[in-house]
Coordinates of C-alpha atoms in Angstrom, one line a residue:
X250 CA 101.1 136.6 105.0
X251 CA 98.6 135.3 107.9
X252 CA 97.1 133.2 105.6
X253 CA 100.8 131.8 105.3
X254 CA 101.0 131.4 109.2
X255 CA 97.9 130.0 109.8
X256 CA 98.5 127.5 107.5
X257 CA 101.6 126.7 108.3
X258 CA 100.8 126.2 111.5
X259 CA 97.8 123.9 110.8
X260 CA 101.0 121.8 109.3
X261 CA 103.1 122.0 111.8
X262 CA 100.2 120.9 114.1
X263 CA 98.6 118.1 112.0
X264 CA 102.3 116.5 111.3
X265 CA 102.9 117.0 115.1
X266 CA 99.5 114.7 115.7
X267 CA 100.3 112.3 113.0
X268 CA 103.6 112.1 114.3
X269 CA 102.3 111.8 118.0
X270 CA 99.7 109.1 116.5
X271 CA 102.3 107.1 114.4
X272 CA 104.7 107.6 117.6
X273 CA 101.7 106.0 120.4
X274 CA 100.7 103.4 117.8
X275 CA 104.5 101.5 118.1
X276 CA 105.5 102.3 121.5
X277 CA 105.4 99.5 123.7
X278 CA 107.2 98.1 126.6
X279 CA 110.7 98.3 126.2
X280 CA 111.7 95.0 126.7
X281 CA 109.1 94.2 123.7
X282 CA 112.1 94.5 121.5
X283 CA 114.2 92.6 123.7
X284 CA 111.8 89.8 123.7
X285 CA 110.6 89.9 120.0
X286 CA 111.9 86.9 117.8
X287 CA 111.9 89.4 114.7
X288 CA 114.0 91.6 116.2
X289 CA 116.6 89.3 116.7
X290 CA 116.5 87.9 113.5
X291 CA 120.1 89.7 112.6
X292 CA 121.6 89.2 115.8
X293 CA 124.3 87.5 113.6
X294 CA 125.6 91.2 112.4
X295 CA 126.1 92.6 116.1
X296 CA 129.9 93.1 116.6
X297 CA 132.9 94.6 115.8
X298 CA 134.6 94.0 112.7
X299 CA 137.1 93.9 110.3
X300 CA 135.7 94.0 106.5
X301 CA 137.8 92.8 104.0
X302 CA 137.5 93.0 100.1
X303 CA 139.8 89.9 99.4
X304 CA 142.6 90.2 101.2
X305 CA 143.0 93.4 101.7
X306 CA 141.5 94.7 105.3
X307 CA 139.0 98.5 103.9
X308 CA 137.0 99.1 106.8
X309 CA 136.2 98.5 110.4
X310 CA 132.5 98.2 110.7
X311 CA 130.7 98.4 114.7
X312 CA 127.0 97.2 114.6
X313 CA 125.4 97.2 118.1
X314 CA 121.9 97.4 119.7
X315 CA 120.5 100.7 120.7
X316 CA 116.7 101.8 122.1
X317 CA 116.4 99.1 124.1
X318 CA 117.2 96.3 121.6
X319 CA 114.7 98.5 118.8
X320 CA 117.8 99.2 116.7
X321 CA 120.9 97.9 115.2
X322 CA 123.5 100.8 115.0
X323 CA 125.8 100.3 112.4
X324 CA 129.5 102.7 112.4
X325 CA 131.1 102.1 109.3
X326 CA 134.9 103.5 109.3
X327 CA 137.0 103.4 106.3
X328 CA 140.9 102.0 107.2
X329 CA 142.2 105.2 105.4
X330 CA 141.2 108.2 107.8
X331 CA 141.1 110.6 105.0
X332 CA 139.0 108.8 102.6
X333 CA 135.7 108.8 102.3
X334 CA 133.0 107.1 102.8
X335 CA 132.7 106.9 106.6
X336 CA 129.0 106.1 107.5
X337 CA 126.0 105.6 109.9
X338 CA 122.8 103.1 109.6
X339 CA 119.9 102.1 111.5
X340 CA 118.6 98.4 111.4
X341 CA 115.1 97.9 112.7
X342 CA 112.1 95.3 112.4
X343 CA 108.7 97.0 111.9
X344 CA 105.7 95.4 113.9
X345 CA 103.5 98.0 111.9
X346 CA 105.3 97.3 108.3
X347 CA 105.9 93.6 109.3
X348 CA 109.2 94.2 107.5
X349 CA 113.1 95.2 108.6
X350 CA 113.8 98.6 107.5
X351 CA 117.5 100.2 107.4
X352 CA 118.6 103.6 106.7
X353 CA 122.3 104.6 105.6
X354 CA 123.8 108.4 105.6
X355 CA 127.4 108.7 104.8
X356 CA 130.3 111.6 105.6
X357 CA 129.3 112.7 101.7
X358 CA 125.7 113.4 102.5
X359 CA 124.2 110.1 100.3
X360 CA 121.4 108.5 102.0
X361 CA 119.9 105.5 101.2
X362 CA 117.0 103.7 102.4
X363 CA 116.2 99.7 102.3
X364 CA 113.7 97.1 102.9
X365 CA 114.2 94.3 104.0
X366 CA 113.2 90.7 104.6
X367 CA 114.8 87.2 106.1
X368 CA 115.4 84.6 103.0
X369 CA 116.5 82.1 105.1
X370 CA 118.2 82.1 109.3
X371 CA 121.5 83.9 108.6
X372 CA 120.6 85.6 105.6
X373 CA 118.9 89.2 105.7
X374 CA 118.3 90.6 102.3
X375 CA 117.5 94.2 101.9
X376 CA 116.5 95.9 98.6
X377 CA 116.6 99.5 97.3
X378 CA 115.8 101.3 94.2
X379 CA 117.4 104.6 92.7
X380 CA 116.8 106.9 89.3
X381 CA 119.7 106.4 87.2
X382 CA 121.1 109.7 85.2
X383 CA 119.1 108.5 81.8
X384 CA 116.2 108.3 83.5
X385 CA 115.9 104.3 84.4
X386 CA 116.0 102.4 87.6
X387 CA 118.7 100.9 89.3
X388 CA 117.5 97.7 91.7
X389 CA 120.1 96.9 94.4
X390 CA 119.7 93.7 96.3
X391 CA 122.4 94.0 99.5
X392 CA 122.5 90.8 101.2
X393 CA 124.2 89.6 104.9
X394 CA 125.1 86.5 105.4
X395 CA 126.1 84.7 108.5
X396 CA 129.1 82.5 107.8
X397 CA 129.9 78.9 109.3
X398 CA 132.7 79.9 110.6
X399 CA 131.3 83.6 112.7
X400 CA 132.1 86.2 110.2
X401 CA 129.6 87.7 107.7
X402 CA 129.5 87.9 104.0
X403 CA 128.1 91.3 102.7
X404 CA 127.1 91.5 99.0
X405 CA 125.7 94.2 96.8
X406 CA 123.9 93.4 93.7
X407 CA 122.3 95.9 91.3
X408 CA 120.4 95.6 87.7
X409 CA 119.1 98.3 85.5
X410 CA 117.4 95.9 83.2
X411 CA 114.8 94.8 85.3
X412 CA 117.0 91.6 86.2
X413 CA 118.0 90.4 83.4
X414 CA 121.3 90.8 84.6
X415 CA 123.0 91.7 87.6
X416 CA 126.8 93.4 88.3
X417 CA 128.4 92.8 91.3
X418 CA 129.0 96.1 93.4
X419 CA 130.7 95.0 96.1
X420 CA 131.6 91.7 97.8
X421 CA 133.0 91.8 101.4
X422 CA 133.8 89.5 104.1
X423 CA 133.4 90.5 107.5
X424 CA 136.1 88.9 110.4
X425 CA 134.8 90.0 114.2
X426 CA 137.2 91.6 116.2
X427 CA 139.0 89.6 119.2

């Protein structure tokens, strides 16, 4: 049983230093994110909106800086209060990574983590992969897109077949709140 403690302990401390390390190695000023072009690559998203799968109005989604400008914070909320679905994410740019990074927990305890990149101004790609049931791969390639005319188109792509082909999840159309 000491043996047990001890070690534990040991764990507890050497994740407590890594952490400390890890935690040393990104701080910075605050007003380092504020200032940082990649961080405000998806300034595009930040709002309030009103998502809309065709014409019919599924969701209200709130994405706004936190930390100093270090994070997006996304509030997704379903139009039908009992249904589920209701969600958090976090948005962030990396200086370590040199990479966005966003992380998505729902009221149904899924969790899902992406990485992602800027194709092009306006257009943030993030990409996941998942296990299926049989024991494959699932890719998912879940794209923003700032529209000409404010809003934001958000589409989800996913292939089991290494990309040979690819089935539309979802495609949604965000219109910002006046």
């Amino acid at each position: 049983m000491r043996k047990i403690h001890a070690f534990s302990g040991a764990a507890v401390a050497a994740v407590f230093l890594l952490t400390a390390s890890a935690a040393s190695a990104q701080a910075a000023p605050a007003a380092s994110c504020q200032a940082d072009p990649n961080f405000r690559l998806q300034d595009f998203s930040v709002g309030t909106w009103d998502v809309y799968n065709k014409d019919k109005r599924t969701a209200e989604a709130k994405l706004e800086w936190a930390l100093n400008g270090c994070t997006i914070v996304e509030t997704w909320t379903p139009t039908d209060p009992a249904s589920k679905g209701h969600g958090m994410g976090h948005f962030t740019y990396s200086k370590i990574l040199k990479s966005w990074h966003y992380f998505w927990v729902s009221d149904t305890g899924s969790t899902t983590y992406f990485k992602g990149e800027l194709i092009k101004p306006g257009e943030m790609r993030y990409v996941t992969t998942a296990r299926t049931a049989s024991g494959g791969e699932r890719l998912r390639h879940w794209t923003l897109f700032a529209q000409p005319d404010g809003g934001v188109r958000e589409l989800s792509l996913a292939t089991e077949d290494g990309g040979k082909t690819w089935v539309t999840e979802y495609d949604l159309y965000w219109r910002k709140k006046k």
